[in-house]
Coordinates of C-alpha atoms in Angstrom, one line a residue:
X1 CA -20.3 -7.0 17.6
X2 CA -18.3 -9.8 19.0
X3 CA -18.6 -11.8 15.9
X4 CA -17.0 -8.5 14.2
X5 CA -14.3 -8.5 16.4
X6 CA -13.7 -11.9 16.6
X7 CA -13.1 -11.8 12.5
X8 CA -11.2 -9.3 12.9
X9 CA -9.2 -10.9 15.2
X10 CA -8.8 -14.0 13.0
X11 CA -7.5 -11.7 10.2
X12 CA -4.9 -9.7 11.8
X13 CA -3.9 -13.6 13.5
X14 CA -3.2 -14.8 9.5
X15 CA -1.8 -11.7 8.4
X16 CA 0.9 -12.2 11.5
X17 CA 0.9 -15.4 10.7
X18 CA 1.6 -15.1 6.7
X19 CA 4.6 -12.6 7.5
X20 CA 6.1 -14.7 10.0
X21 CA 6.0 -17.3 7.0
X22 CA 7.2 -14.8 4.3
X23 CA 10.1 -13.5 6.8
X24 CA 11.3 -17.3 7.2
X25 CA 11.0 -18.2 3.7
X26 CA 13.2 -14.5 2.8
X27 CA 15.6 -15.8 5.4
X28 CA 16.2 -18.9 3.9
X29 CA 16.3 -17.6 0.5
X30 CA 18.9 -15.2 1.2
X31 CA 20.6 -17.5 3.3
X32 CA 20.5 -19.8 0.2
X33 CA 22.9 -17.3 -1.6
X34 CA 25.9 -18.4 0.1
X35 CA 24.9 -22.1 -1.2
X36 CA 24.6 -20.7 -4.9
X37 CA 27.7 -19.0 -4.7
X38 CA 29.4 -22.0 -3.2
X39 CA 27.9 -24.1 -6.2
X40 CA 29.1 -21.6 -8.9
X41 CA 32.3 -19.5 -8.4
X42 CA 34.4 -22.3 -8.9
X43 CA 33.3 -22.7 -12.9
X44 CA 32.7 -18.9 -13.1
X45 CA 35.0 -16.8 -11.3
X46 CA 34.1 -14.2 -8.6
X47 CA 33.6 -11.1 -11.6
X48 CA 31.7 -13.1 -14.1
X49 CA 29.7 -14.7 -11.4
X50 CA 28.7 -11.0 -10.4
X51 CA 28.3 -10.0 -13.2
X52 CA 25.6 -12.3 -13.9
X53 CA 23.5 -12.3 -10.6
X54 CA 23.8 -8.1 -10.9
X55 CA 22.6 -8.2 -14.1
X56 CA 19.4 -10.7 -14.1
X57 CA 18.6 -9.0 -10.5
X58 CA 18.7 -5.5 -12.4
X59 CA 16.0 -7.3 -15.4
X60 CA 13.5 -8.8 -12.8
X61 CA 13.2 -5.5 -11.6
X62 CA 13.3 -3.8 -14.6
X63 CA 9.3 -3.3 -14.7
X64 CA 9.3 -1.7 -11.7
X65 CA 11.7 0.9 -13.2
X66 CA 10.0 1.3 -15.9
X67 CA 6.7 2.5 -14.0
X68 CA 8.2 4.9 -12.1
X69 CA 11.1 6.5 -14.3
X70 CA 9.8 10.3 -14.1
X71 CA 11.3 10.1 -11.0
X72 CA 14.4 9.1 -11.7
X73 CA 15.9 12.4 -13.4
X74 CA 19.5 12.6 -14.9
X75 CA 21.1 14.5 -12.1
X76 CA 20.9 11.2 -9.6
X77 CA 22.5 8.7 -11.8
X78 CA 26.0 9.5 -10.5
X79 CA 24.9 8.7 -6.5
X80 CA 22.8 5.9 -7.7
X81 CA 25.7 4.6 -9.3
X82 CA 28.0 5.5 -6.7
X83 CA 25.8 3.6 -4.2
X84 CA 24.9 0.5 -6.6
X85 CA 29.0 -0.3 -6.4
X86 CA 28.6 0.2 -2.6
X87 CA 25.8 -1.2 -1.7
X88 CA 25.5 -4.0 -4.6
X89 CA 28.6 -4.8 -6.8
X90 CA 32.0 -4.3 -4.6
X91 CA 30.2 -6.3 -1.5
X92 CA 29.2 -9.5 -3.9
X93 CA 32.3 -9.7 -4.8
X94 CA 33.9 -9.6 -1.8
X95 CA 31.3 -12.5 -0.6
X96 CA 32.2 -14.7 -3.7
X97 CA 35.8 -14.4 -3.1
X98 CA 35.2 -15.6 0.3
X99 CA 32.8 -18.6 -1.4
X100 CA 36.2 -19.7 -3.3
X101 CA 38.0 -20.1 0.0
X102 CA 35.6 -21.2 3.1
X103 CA 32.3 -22.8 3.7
X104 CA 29.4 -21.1 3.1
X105 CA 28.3 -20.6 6.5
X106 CA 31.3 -18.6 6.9
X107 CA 30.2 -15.5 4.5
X108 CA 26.5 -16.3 5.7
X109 CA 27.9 -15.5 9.6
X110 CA 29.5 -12.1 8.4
X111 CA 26.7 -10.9 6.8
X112 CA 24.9 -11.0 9.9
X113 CA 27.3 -8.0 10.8
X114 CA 25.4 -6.2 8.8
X115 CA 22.9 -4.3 10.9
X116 CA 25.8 -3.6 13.2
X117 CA 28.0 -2.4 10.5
X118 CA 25.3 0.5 9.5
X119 CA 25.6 1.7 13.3
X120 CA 29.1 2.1 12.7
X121 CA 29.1 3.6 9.6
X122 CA 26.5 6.5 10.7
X123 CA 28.9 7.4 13.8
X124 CA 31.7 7.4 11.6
X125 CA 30.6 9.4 8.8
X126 CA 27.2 10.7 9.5
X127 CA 27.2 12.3 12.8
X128 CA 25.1 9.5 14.3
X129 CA 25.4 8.8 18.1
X130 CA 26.5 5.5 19.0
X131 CA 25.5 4.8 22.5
X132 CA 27.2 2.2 25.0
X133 CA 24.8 -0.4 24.0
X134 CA 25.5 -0.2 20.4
X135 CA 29.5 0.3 21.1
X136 CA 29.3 -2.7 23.4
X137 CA 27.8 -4.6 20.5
X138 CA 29.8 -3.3 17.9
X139 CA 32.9 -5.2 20.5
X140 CA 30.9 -8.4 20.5
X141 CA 30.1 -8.6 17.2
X142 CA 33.6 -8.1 15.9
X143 CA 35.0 -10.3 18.3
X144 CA 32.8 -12.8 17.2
X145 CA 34.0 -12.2 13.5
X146 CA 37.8 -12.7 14.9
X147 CA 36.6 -15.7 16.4
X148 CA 35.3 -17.1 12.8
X149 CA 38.7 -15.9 11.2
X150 CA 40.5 -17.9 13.5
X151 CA 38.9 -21.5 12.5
X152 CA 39.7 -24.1 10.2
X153 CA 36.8 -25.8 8.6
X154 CA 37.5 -28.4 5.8
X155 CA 41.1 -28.4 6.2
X156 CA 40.8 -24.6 5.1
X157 CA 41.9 -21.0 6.8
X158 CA 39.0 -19.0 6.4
X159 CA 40.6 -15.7 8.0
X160 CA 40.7 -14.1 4.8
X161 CA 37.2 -15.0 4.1
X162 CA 35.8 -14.1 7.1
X163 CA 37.1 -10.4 6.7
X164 CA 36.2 -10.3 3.6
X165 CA 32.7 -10.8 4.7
X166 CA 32.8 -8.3 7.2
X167 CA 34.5 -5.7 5.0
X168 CA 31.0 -6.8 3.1
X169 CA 28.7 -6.0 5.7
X170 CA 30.7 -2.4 6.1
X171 CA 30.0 -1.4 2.8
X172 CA 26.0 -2.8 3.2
X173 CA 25.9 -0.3 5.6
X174 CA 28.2 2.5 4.1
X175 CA 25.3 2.3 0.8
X176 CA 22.1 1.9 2.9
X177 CA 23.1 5.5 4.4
X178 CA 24.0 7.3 1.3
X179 CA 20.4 5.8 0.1
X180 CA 18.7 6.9 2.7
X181 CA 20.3 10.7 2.6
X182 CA 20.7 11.1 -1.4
X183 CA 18.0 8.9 -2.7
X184 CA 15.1 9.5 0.1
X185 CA 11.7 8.9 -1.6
X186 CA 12.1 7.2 -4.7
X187 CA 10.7 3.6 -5.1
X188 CA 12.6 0.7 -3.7
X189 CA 11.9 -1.6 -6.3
X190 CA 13.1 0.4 -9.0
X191 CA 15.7 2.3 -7.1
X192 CA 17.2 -1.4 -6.7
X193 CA 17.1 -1.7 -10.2
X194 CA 19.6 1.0 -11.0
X195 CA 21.6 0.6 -8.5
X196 CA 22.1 -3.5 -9.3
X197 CA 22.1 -2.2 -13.0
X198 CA 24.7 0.3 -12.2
X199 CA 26.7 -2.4 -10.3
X200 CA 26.8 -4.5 -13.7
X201 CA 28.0 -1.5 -16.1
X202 CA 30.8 -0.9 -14.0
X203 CA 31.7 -4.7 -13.3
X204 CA 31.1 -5.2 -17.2
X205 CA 34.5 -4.8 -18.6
X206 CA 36.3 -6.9 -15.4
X207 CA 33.8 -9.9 -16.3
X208 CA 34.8 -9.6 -20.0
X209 CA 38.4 -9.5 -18.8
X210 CA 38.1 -12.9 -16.8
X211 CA 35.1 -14.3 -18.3
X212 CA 36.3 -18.3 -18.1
X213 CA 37.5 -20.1 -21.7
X214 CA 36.7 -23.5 -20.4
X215 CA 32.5 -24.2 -20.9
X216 CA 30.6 -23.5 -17.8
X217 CA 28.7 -26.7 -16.7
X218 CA 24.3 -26.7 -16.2
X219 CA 24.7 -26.8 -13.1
X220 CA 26.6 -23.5 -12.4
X221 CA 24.5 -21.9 -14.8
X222 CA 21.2 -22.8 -12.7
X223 CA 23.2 -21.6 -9.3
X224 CA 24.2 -18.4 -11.0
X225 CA 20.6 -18.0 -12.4
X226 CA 19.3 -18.5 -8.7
X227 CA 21.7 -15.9 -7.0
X228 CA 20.1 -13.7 -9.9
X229 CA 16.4 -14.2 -10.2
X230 CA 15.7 -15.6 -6.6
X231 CA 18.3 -14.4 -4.4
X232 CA 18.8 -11.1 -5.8
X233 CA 15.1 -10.0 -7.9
X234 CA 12.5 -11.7 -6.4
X235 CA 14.0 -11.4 -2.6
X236 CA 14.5 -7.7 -2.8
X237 CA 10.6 -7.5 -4.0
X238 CA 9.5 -9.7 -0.8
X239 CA 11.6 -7.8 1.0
X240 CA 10.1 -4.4 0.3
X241 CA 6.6 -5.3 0.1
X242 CA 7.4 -7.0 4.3
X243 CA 8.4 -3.5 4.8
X244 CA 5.2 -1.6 3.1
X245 CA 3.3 -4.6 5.3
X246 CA 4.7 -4.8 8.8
X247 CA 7.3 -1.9 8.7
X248 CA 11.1 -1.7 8.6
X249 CA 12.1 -2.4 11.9
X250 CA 10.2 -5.8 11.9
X251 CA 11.2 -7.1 8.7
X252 CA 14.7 -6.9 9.7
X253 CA 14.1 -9.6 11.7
X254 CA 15.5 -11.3 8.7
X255 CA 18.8 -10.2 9.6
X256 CA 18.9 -13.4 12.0
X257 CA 17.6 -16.1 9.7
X258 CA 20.2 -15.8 7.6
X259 CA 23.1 -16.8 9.3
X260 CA 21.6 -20.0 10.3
X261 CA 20.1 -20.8 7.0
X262 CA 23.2 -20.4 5.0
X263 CA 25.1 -22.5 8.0
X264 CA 22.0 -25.2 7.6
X265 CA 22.1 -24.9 3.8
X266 CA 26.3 -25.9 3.4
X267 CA 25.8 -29.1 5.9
X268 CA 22.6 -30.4 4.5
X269 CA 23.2 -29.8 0.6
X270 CA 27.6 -29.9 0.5
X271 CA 28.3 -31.8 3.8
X272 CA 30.4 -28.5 4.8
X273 CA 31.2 -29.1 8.8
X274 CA 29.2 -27.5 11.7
X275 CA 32.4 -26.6 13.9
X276 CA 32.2 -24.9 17.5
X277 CA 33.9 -22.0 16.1
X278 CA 31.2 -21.2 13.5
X279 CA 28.8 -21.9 16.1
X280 CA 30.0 -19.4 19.1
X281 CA 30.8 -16.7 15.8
X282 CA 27.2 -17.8 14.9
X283 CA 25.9 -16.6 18.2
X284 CA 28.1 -14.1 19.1
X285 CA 27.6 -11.9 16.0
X286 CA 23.4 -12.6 16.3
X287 CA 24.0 -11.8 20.0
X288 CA 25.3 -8.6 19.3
X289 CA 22.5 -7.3 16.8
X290 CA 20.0 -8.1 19.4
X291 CA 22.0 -6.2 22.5
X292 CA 22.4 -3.7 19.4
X293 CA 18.8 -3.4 18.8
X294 CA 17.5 -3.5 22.6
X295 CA 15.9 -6.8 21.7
X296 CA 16.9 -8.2 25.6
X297 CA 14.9 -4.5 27.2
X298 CA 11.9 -5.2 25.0
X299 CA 8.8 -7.3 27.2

């Protein structure tokens, strides 16, 4: 009996153990993204380049769509679509704008807003109570987002880029609500699909429009194939499969790896500064998801 248990014990200790690695390695993939886009949007352009990572995100997923398409009937396509410019298209833009015109720590910091920005959204337009925790978060975090606006890093104003990032994180949280009402119960994987494939019809004819003359280098090619395959397809599968494993609420845990990850990535990989201002935005907007989610009650 106690060798039973003590097996046991050993197997739910690995499979804490191989989420804990899986939720670090997600972190650091998405917090990769900003790199990639930093590496890329320069030879592509902000459309093109999302037009691209939509597009091979949308294919890697594909199979998944294909298995479940029964369930996808002809009278959702319009919300999916709806939701795959909210939730997908209109915020990757926004973040490769900003990757034209600040470090990439700056749109990885913003994105941390994120979980906050969904609270917001749901009082605004869903009827959701937001309590004096949450609103005293909600403060924080924003502040901290004023605080990143205000810097300089590089020689470079990154106010613009640091809204941009937030307005982002807004509209992550705007499309993860619609989801959740209008497109309850269909599978992630291939819900993703649509609504990534969606994003790329619609951005289509705009990344025709300004698709670059000059010859795209390799090297932006292989970023832009990154953002698509790895930061985009394969993450959102990890991602979904932590959540069939260990459940939502822990696998959003990933919400604070990224920040620091996409920081880490622009110093080690384009010698982009550390400055205190990134830093106290760092911990202020991270500060505020935890007071958000009750992380500082929890024993």
């Amino acid at each position: 009996m106690q060798c039973a248990d003590s097996h046991a014990g050993t197997a739910r200790h690995e499979a804490a153990v191989s989420s804990l690695v899986q939720l670090v390695i997600l972190g650091a993939i998405w917090g990769g993204s900003f790199l990639f886009l930093r590496l890329s949007v320069n030879d592509f352009g902000p459309v093109p380049l999302v037009e691209v990572r939509l597009a091979l995100g949308s294919l890697l997923l594909l199979p998944f769509l294909l298995r479940d398409r029964a369930k996808f009937t002809l009278a959702r396509w319009p919300m999916m679509a709806l939701i795959g410019a909210l939730n997908s298209a209109l915020p990757f833009l926004l973040f490769a704008w900003a990757a034209e015109r600040a470090p990439a720590g700056v749109g990885a910091i913003a994105n941390g807003m994120t979980a906050l920005c969904a609270g917001l959204m749901g009082f605004l337009f869903f009827q959701e109570r937001l309590g004096a925790r949450q609103s005293l978060a909600l403060v924080m975090g924003f502040s901290g987002i004023i605080v990143l606006a205000s810097g300089r890093m590089a020689g470079m104003s990154v106010g613009w880029a640091s809204i941009a990032g937030a307005v982002a994180s807004l509209m992550y949280g705007l499309g993860a609500h619609m989801a959740r009402r209008h497109l309850q119960g269909l599978p992630s994987a291939a819900l993703a699909s649509v609504t990534l494939g969606s994003g790329a019809l619609l951005a289509a004819p705009f990344a025709v429009a300004t698709w670059p003359t000059h010859a795209i280098p390799a090297g932006a090619w292989l970023s832009a194939a990154a953002l698509g395959v790895l930061c985009t397809g394969i993450a959102f599968v990890m991602f979904y499969r932590l959540i069939e494993k260990i459940g939502a609420n822990r696998a959003a845990i990933v919400t604070y790896l990224i920040p620091p990850f996409g920081v880490a990535w622009g110093f080690i990989f384009l010698h982009e500064p550390v400055t205190a201002t990134m830093i106290i935005a760092c911990v202020m907007v991270l500060g505020s998801v935890a007071l958000s989610q009750g992380v500082f009650n929890r024993r």
